[in-house]
Amino acid sequence: MRLVIARCSVDYAGRLTAHLPSAPRLILVKADGSVSIHADDRAYKPLNWMSPPCSLKEGDGNVWTVENKGGEKLIITLEEVMHDSSHELGVDPGLIKDGVEAHLQELLADRIETLGEGYSLIRREYPTAIGPVDILCRDADGQTVAVEIKRRGEIDGVEQLTRYLELLNRDPHLAPVKGIFAAQEIKPQARVLATDRGIGCVVLDYDGLRGIEDDKLRLF
C-alpha cells in the first residue's frame, strides 16, 4: 500500500464530472490497483475513488491520471507532497465473522432457495484473491450469484461485494456474476448504493431461518 499526503486538487471525468479544490489530503494506492482520496473527516469514506481494474500514470508536473476500463478518469494534481511511503501488508486473513453472521451463512447455504425458487449452492466461502465470498450459487437461469452476508448491511458491505464481483467477473467460467447483499437490516444508503450498482438486496429473518432449522429436526 502506498500512502501519499499532499496538497492536491482532484478532477473526475466520466458519467458525471466532479472537482475537489486544492486542500491537504491522503491518497491511498492499494495493491489491488484501487486509488482513493481521503480528507481528515467522513470516517472511512473517501472523497473520491477509482475501483480496480484501473491504471495509474504519474505524468510530468506532478499530475496523476487514474483510468478504468470504461474510460472514466481521476486526475490528481499534486501541488505539495508532504509524505510518500509504501508498505507491504501481505495477504489479509479476512474478516472473522461473529456467531450470528457465521450462523446466517450456514443457514442460508443450507436453505439457498430462500433467495428464490431454483437457486442452487456452488459453495460457501468461495476463495478470491482478496478474501472469500460468503456464498457462491446459481439462480434458476444458471447465472452465477455472489452473496455477501451481514448482520447490519451498510455501505462498506456493498463496497466489499463490489470488489468481489469485479474479480469474479474476470473468470470466464463464472461470468457474468451478479450480486446479492443479504442482511438482517439494510441501511437506506446501502440499499441505494447497491441498487445503483445492480446488486440485489435481501433482508434475512434470522429467527425465521432458525425456525426452519428446528422444523427440519422434528420427527412429529
PDB file of C-alpha atoms in Angstrom:
ATOM      1  CA  MET A   1       0.000   0.000   0.000  1.00  0.00           C
ATOM      2  CA  ARG A   2       1.266   3.474  -0.906  1.00  0.00           C
ATOM      3  CA  LEU A   3       0.365   6.397   1.354  1.00  0.00           C
ATOM      4  CA  VAL A   4       0.702   9.917  -0.017  1.00  0.00           C
ATOM      5  CA  ILE A   5      -0.194  13.026   1.968  1.00  0.00           C
ATOM      6  CA  ALA A   6      -0.257  16.020  -0.328  1.00  0.00           C
ATOM      7  CA  ARG A   7      -1.914  19.304  -1.090  1.00  0.00           C
ATOM      8  CA  CYS A   8      -3.793  18.470  -4.246  1.00  0.00           C
ATOM      9  CA  SER A   9      -6.823  19.076  -6.412  1.00  0.00           C
ATOM     10  CA  VAL A  10      -8.832  16.263  -7.991  1.00  0.00           C
ATOM     11  CA  ASP A  11     -10.998  16.157 -11.096  1.00  0.00           C
ATOM     12  CA  TYR A  12     -13.263  13.252 -12.049  1.00  0.00           C
ATOM     13  CA  ALA A  13     -14.342  12.803 -15.670  1.00  0.00           C
ATOM     14  CA  GLY A  14     -16.840  10.092 -16.506  1.00  0.00           C
ATOM     15  CA  ARG A  15     -20.616   9.731 -16.486  1.00  0.00           C
ATOM     16  CA  LEU A  16     -20.581  12.898 -14.395  1.00  0.00           C
ATOM     17  CA  THR A  17     -17.892  15.467 -13.616  1.00  0.00           C
ATOM     18  CA  ALA A  18     -16.709  16.493 -10.177  1.00  0.00           C
ATOM     19  CA  HIS A  19     -13.992  18.736  -8.793  1.00  0.00           C
ATOM     20  CA  LEU A  20     -12.203  18.773  -5.438  1.00  0.00           C
ATOM     21  CA  PRO A  21     -10.415  22.107  -4.935  1.00  0.00           C
ATOM     22  CA  SER A  22      -6.903  22.326  -3.581  1.00  0.00           C
ATOM     23  CA  ALA A  23      -6.502  21.048   0.012  1.00  0.00           C
ATOM     24  CA  PRO A  24      -4.280  18.686   2.043  1.00  0.00           C
ATOM     25  CA  ARG A  25      -5.474  15.094   1.525  1.00  0.00           C
ATOM     26  CA  LEU A  26      -4.473  11.452   1.945  1.00  0.00           C
ATOM     27  CA  ILE A  27      -4.153   9.388  -1.230  1.00  0.00           C
ATOM     28  CA  LEU A  28      -4.235   5.594  -0.870  1.00  0.00           C
ATOM     29  CA  VAL A  29      -2.906   3.408  -3.678  1.00  0.00           C
ATOM     30  CA  LYS A  30      -3.639  -0.241  -2.850  1.00  0.00           C
ATOM     31  CA  ALA A  31      -2.106  -3.431  -4.203  1.00  0.00           C
ATOM     32  CA  ASP A  32      -5.416  -4.311  -5.893  1.00  0.00           C
ATOM     33  CA  GLY A  33      -4.974  -1.192  -8.070  1.00  0.00           C
ATOM     34  CA  SER A  34      -7.606   0.962  -6.390  1.00  0.00           C
ATOM     35  CA  VAL A  35      -6.917   4.645  -5.714  1.00  0.00           C
ATOM     36  CA  SER A  36      -8.882   6.655  -3.156  1.00  0.00           C
ATOM     37  CA  ILE A  37      -8.663  10.226  -1.873  1.00  0.00           C
ATOM     38  CA  HIS A  38      -9.461  10.976   1.773  1.00  0.00           C
ATOM     39  CA  ALA A  39      -9.967  14.057   3.943  1.00  0.00           C
ATOM     40  CA  ASP A  40      -9.482  14.182   7.709  1.00  0.00           C
ATOM     41  CA  ASP A  41     -13.187  13.529   8.354  1.00  0.00           C
ATOM     42  CA  ARG A  42     -16.020  11.375   6.908  1.00  0.00           C
ATOM     43  CA  ALA A  43     -14.759   8.331   8.844  1.00  0.00           C
ATOM     44  CA  TYR A  44     -13.759   5.618   6.337  1.00  0.00           C
ATOM     45  CA  LYS A  45     -15.495   7.172   3.312  1.00  0.00           C
ATOM     46  CA  PRO A  46     -13.249   8.558   0.552  1.00  0.00           C
ATOM     47  CA  LEU A  47     -13.966  11.877  -1.145  1.00  0.00           C
ATOM     48  CA  ASN A  48     -13.427  10.178  -4.494  1.00  0.00           C
ATOM     49  CA  TRP A  49     -12.004   6.874  -5.687  1.00  0.00           C
ATOM     50  CA  MET A  50     -11.419   4.562  -8.623  1.00  0.00           C
ATOM     51  CA  SER A  51     -12.058   0.855  -8.176  1.00  0.00           C
ATOM     52  CA  PRO A  52      -9.961  -1.810  -9.937  1.00  0.00           C
ATOM     53  CA  PRO A  53      -9.257  -2.722 -12.611  1.00  0.00           C
ATOM     54  CA  CYS A  54      -7.671   0.644 -13.344  1.00  0.00           C
ATOM     55  CA  SER A  55      -4.258   2.078 -14.215  1.00  0.00           C
ATOM     56  CA  LEU A  56      -2.247   4.861 -12.595  1.00  0.00           C
ATOM     57  CA  LYS A  57       0.086   7.024 -14.697  1.00  0.00           C
ATOM     58  CA  GLU A  58       2.311   9.584 -12.969  1.00  0.00           C
ATOM     59  CA  GLY A  59       2.879  12.258 -15.591  1.00  0.00           C
ATOM     60  CA  ASP A  60       5.080  15.307 -15.718  1.00  0.00           C
ATOM     61  CA  GLY A  61       4.283  18.226 -13.462  1.00  0.00           C
ATOM     62  CA  ASN A  62       3.050  16.005 -10.594  1.00  0.00           C
ATOM     63  CA  VAL A  63      -0.183  15.094 -12.379  1.00  0.00           C
ATOM     64  CA  TRP A  64      -1.545  11.594 -11.777  1.00  0.00           C
ATOM     65  CA  THR A  65      -4.120  10.114 -14.124  1.00  0.00           C
ATOM     66  CA  VAL A  66      -6.126   7.115 -12.923  1.00  0.00           C
ATOM     67  CA  GLU A  67      -8.259   5.495 -15.631  1.00  0.00           C
ATOM     68  CA  ASN A  68     -10.558   2.459 -15.545  1.00  0.00           C
ATOM     69  CA  LYS A  69     -11.572   0.174 -18.407  1.00  0.00           C
ATOM     70  CA  GLY A  70     -14.696   2.283 -19.005  1.00  0.00           C
ATOM     71  CA  GLY A  71     -12.608   5.365 -19.764  1.00  0.00           C
ATOM     72  CA  GLU A  72     -13.502   7.173 -16.546  1.00  0.00           C
ATOM     73  CA  LYS A  73     -10.629   9.213 -15.148  1.00  0.00           C
ATOM     74  CA  LEU A  74      -9.430  10.679 -11.869  1.00  0.00           C
ATOM     75  CA  ILE A  75      -6.902  13.446 -12.480  1.00  0.00           C
ATOM     76  CA  ILE A  76      -4.936  14.288  -9.338  1.00  0.00           C
ATOM     77  CA  THR A  77      -2.789  17.408  -9.433  1.00  0.00           C
ATOM     78  CA  LEU A  78      -0.173  17.338  -6.668  1.00  0.00           C
ATOM     79  CA  GLU A  79       0.950  20.788  -5.533  1.00  0.00           C
ATOM     80  CA  GLU A  80       2.995  19.848  -2.454  1.00  0.00           C
ATOM     81  CA  VAL A  81       3.889  16.333  -1.288  1.00  0.00           C
ATOM     82  CA  MET A  82       4.331  16.101   2.485  1.00  0.00           C
ATOM     83  CA  HIS A  83       4.645  12.319   2.796  1.00  0.00           C
ATOM     84  CA  ASP A  84       5.112   9.425   0.368  1.00  0.00           C
ATOM     85  CA  SER A  85       5.710   5.882   1.621  1.00  0.00           C
ATOM     86  CA  SER A  86       4.973   2.309   0.568  1.00  0.00           C
ATOM     87  CA  HIS A  87       4.255  -0.631   2.843  1.00  0.00           C
ATOM     88  CA  GLU A  88       3.853  -4.365   2.142  1.00  0.00           C
ATOM     89  CA  LEU A  89       0.832  -5.568   4.091  1.00  0.00           C
ATOM     90  CA  GLY A  90       0.740  -9.103   2.711  1.00  0.00           C
ATOM     91  CA  VAL A  91      -2.356 -11.252   2.322  1.00  0.00           C
ATOM     92  CA  ASP A  92      -5.101 -10.241   4.731  1.00  0.00           C
ATOM     93  CA  PRO A  93      -6.637 -13.142   6.697  1.00  0.00           C
ATOM     94  CA  GLY A  94     -10.078 -11.629   6.133  1.00  0.00           C
ATOM     95  CA  LEU A  95     -12.858 -10.638   8.452  1.00  0.00           C
ATOM     96  CA  ILE A  96     -13.734 -13.115  11.165  1.00  0.00           C
ATOM     97  CA  LYS A  97     -17.493 -13.074  11.393  1.00  0.00           C
ATOM     98  CA  ASP A  98     -19.315 -13.106  14.696  1.00  0.00           C
ATOM     99  CA  GLY A  99     -21.508 -16.017  15.647  1.00  0.00           C
ATOM    100  CA  VAL A 100     -24.687 -14.596  14.149  1.00  0.00           C
ATOM    101  CA  GLU A 101     -23.148 -13.825  10.731  1.00  0.00           C
ATOM    102  CA  ALA A 102     -21.453 -17.216  10.606  1.00  0.00           C
ATOM    103  CA  HIS A 103     -24.720 -18.949  11.507  1.00  0.00           C
ATOM    104  CA  LEU A 104     -26.648 -16.869   8.944  1.00  0.00           C
ATOM    105  CA  GLN A 105     -24.202 -18.014   6.285  1.00  0.00           C
ATOM    106  CA  GLU A 106     -24.616 -21.643   7.328  1.00  0.00           C
ATOM    107  CA  LEU A 107     -28.415 -21.404   7.446  1.00  0.00           C
ATOM    108  CA  LEU A 108     -28.703 -19.612   4.105  1.00  0.00           C
ATOM    109  CA  ALA A 109     -26.348 -22.040   2.377  1.00  0.00           C
ATOM    110  CA  ASP A 110     -28.452 -24.925   3.664  1.00  0.00           C
ATOM    111  CA  ARG A 111     -31.656 -23.176   2.501  1.00  0.00           C
ATOM    112  CA  ILE A 112     -30.398 -21.379  -0.582  1.00  0.00           C
ATOM    113  CA  GLU A 113     -33.916 -21.435  -2.054  1.00  0.00           C
ATOM    114  CA  THR A 114     -34.648 -18.600   0.399  1.00  0.00           C
ATOM    115  CA  LEU A 115     -33.101 -16.334  -2.254  1.00  0.00           C
ATOM    116  CA  GLY A 116     -35.516 -17.566  -4.895  1.00  0.00           C
ATOM    117  CA  GLU A 117     -37.002 -20.657  -6.459  1.00  0.00           C
ATOM    118  CA  GLY A 118     -34.490 -22.687  -8.438  1.00  0.00           C
ATOM    119  CA  TYR A 119     -31.356 -21.411  -6.657  1.00  0.00           C
ATOM    120  CA  SER A 120     -28.577 -23.964  -6.090  1.00  0.00           C
ATOM    121  CA  LEU A 121     -25.438 -23.743  -3.970  1.00  0.00           C
ATOM    122  CA  ILE A 122     -21.956 -23.861  -5.516  1.00  0.00           C
ATOM    123  CA  ARG A 123     -20.051 -23.453  -2.242  1.00  0.00           C
ATOM    124  CA  ARG A 124     -19.643 -21.406   0.917  1.00  0.00           C
ATOM    125  CA  GLU A 125     -16.519 -19.270   1.444  1.00  0.00           C
ATOM    126  CA  TYR A 126     -15.631 -19.215  -2.252  1.00  0.00           C
ATOM    127  CA  PRO A 127     -11.969 -18.053  -2.391  1.00  0.00           C
ATOM    128  CA  THR A 128     -10.802 -14.930  -4.233  1.00  0.00           C
ATOM    129  CA  ALA A 129      -7.511 -13.021  -4.185  1.00  0.00           C
ATOM    130  CA  ILE A 130      -8.947 -10.520  -1.677  1.00  0.00           C
ATOM    131  CA  GLY A 131     -10.811 -12.918   0.586  1.00  0.00           C
ATOM    132  CA  PRO A 132     -13.644 -15.441   0.452  1.00  0.00           C
ATOM    133  CA  VAL A 133     -17.122 -14.693  -0.862  1.00  0.00           C
ATOM    134  CA  ASP A 134     -19.682 -15.795   1.729  1.00  0.00           C
ATOM    135  CA  ILE A 135     -21.799 -17.831  -0.698  1.00  0.00           C
ATOM    136  CA  LEU A 136     -21.473 -18.570  -4.403  1.00  0.00           C
ATOM    137  CA  CYS A 137     -24.586 -20.039  -6.025  1.00  0.00           C
ATOM    138  CA  ARG A 138     -26.616 -20.171  -9.245  1.00  0.00           C
ATOM    139  CA  ASP A 139     -30.087 -18.832  -9.881  1.00  0.00           C
ATOM    140  CA  ALA A 140     -32.890 -20.605 -11.738  1.00  0.00           C
ATOM    141  CA  ASP A 141     -31.438 -19.443 -15.079  1.00  0.00           C
ATOM    142  CA  GLY A 142     -27.998 -20.825 -14.270  1.00  0.00           C
ATOM    143  CA  GLN A 143     -26.350 -17.430 -13.718  1.00  0.00           C
ATOM    144  CA  THR A 144     -23.641 -17.245 -11.057  1.00  0.00           C
ATOM    145  CA  VAL A 145     -24.584 -15.244  -7.953  1.00  0.00           C
ATOM    146  CA  ALA A 146     -22.230 -13.967  -5.240  1.00  0.00           C
ATOM    147  CA  VAL A 147     -23.843 -13.348  -1.840  1.00  0.00           C
ATOM    148  CA  GLU A 148     -22.361 -11.156   0.902  1.00  0.00           C
ATOM    149  CA  ILE A 149     -23.958 -11.634   4.328  1.00  0.00           C
ATOM    150  CA  LYS A 150     -24.012  -9.113   7.182  1.00  0.00           C
ATOM    151  CA  ARG A 151     -25.946  -8.665  10.377  1.00  0.00           C
ATOM    152  CA  ARG A 152     -26.295  -4.960   9.614  1.00  0.00           C
ATOM    153  CA  GLY A 153     -25.976  -4.010   5.959  1.00  0.00           C
ATOM    154  CA  GLU A 154     -24.042  -0.789   5.480  1.00  0.00           C
ATOM    155  CA  ILE A 155     -22.176   0.906   2.634  1.00  0.00           C
ATOM    156  CA  ASP A 156     -18.863  -0.809   3.391  1.00  0.00           C
ATOM    157  CA  GLY A 157     -20.517  -4.202   2.856  1.00  0.00           C
ATOM    158  CA  VAL A 158     -21.743  -3.108  -0.577  1.00  0.00           C
ATOM    159  CA  GLU A 159     -18.232  -1.899  -1.413  1.00  0.00           C
ATOM    160  CA  GLN A 160     -16.819  -5.252  -0.303  1.00  0.00           C
ATOM    161  CA  LEU A 161     -19.252  -7.161  -2.522  1.00  0.00           C
ATOM    162  CA  THR A 162     -18.489  -4.817  -5.431  1.00  0.00           C
ATOM    163  CA  ARG A 163     -14.791  -5.708  -5.183  1.00  0.00           C
ATOM    164  CA  TYR A 164     -15.624  -9.429  -5.153  1.00  0.00           C
ATOM    165  CA  LEU A 165     -17.840  -9.044  -8.235  1.00  0.00           C
ATOM    166  CA  GLU A 166     -15.124  -7.220 -10.145  1.00  0.00           C
ATOM    167  CA  LEU A 167     -12.755 -10.134  -9.549  1.00  0.00           C
ATOM    168  CA  LEU A 168     -15.270 -12.926 -10.145  1.00  0.00           C
ATOM    169  CA  ASN A 169     -16.399 -11.409 -13.434  1.00  0.00           C
ATOM    170  CA  ARG A 170     -12.856 -11.778 -14.767  1.00  0.00           C
ATOM    171  CA  ASP A 171     -13.266 -15.573 -14.594  1.00  0.00           C
ATOM    172  CA  PRO A 172     -14.823 -16.747 -17.896  1.00  0.00           C
ATOM    173  CA  HIS A 173     -16.072 -19.918 -16.185  1.00  0.00           C
ATOM    174  CA  LEU A 174     -18.200 -17.848 -13.777  1.00  0.00           C
ATOM    175  CA  ALA A 175     -19.065 -14.644 -15.657  1.00  0.00           C
ATOM    176  CA  PRO A 176     -21.459 -12.990 -15.747  1.00  0.00           C
ATOM    177  CA  VAL A 177     -21.721 -12.876 -11.953  1.00  0.00           C
ATOM    178  CA  LYS A 178     -24.418 -10.848 -10.220  1.00  0.00           C
ATOM    179  CA  GLY A 179     -24.508  -9.898  -6.561  1.00  0.00           C
ATOM    180  CA  ILE A 180     -26.919 -10.152  -3.649  1.00  0.00           C
ATOM    181  CA  PHE A 181     -26.394  -8.178  -0.437  1.00  0.00           C
ATOM    182  CA  ALA A 182     -28.115 -10.071   2.374  1.00  0.00           C
ATOM    183  CA  ALA A 183     -28.512  -8.807   5.943  1.00  0.00           C
ATOM    184  CA  GLN A 184     -30.879  -8.744   8.873  1.00  0.00           C
ATOM    185  CA  GLU A 185     -31.108  -4.975   8.408  1.00  0.00           C
ATOM    186  CA  ILE A 186     -30.051  -2.941   5.375  1.00  0.00           C
ATOM    187  CA  LYS A 187     -29.418   0.772   5.821  1.00  0.00           C
ATOM    188  CA  PRO A 188     -31.161   3.038   3.270  1.00  0.00           C
ATOM    189  CA  GLN A 189     -27.863   4.442   1.966  1.00  0.00           C
ATOM    190  CA  ALA A 190     -26.512   0.928   1.437  1.00  0.00           C
ATOM    191  CA  ARG A 191     -29.665  -0.087  -0.437  1.00  0.00           C
ATOM    192  CA  VAL A 192     -29.389   2.969  -2.708  1.00  0.00           C
ATOM    193  CA  LEU A 193     -25.730   2.220  -3.496  1.00  0.00           C
ATOM    194  CA  ALA A 194     -26.441  -1.473  -4.097  1.00  0.00           C
ATOM    195  CA  THR A 195     -29.329  -0.663  -6.439  1.00  0.00           C
ATOM    196  CA  ASP A 196     -27.167   1.832  -8.340  1.00  0.00           C
ATOM    197  CA  ARG A 197     -24.588  -0.931  -8.891  1.00  0.00           C
ATOM    198  CA  GLY A 198     -27.116  -3.547  -9.948  1.00  0.00           C
ATOM    199  CA  ILE A 199     -26.800  -5.519  -6.709  1.00  0.00           C
ATOM    200  CA  GLY A 200     -29.925  -7.119  -5.248  1.00  0.00           C
ATOM    201  CA  CYS A 201     -30.839  -6.715  -1.575  1.00  0.00           C
ATOM    202  CA  VAL A 202     -32.400  -9.396   0.627  1.00  0.00           C
ATOM    203  CA  VAL A 203     -33.438  -8.906   4.265  1.00  0.00           C
ATOM    204  CA  LEU A 204     -32.837 -12.110   6.231  1.00  0.00           C
ATOM    205  CA  ASP A 205     -35.088 -13.253   9.065  1.00  0.00           C
ATOM    206  CA  TYR A 206     -32.627 -14.942  11.405  1.00  0.00           C
ATOM    207  CA  ASP A 207     -35.299 -16.285  13.734  1.00  0.00           C
ATOM    208  CA  GLY A 208     -37.321 -17.485  10.749  1.00  0.00           C
ATOM    209  CA  LEU A 209     -34.340 -19.345   9.300  1.00  0.00           C
ATOM    210  CA  ARG A 210     -33.639 -20.868  12.699  1.00  0.00           C
ATOM    211  CA  GLY A 211     -37.289 -21.883  12.877  1.00  0.00           C
ATOM    212  CA  ILE A 212     -36.922 -23.726   9.587  1.00  0.00           C
ATOM    213  CA  GLU A 213     -33.881 -25.423  11.067  1.00  0.00           C
ATOM    214  CA  ASP A 214     -35.908 -26.503  14.102  1.00  0.00           C
ATOM    215  CA  ASP A 215     -38.692 -27.832  11.871  1.00  0.00           C
ATOM    216  CA  LYS A 216     -36.192 -29.980   9.987  1.00  0.00           C
ATOM    217  CA  LEU A 217     -35.114 -31.595  13.219  1.00  0.00           C
ATOM    218  CA  ARG A 218     -38.595 -32.519  14.347  1.00  0.00           C
ATOM    219  CA  LEU A 219     -39.933 -36.069  13.977  1.00  0.00           C
ATOM    220  CA  PHE A 220     -43.574 -35.052  14.525  1.00  0.00           C
TER     221      PHE A 220
END
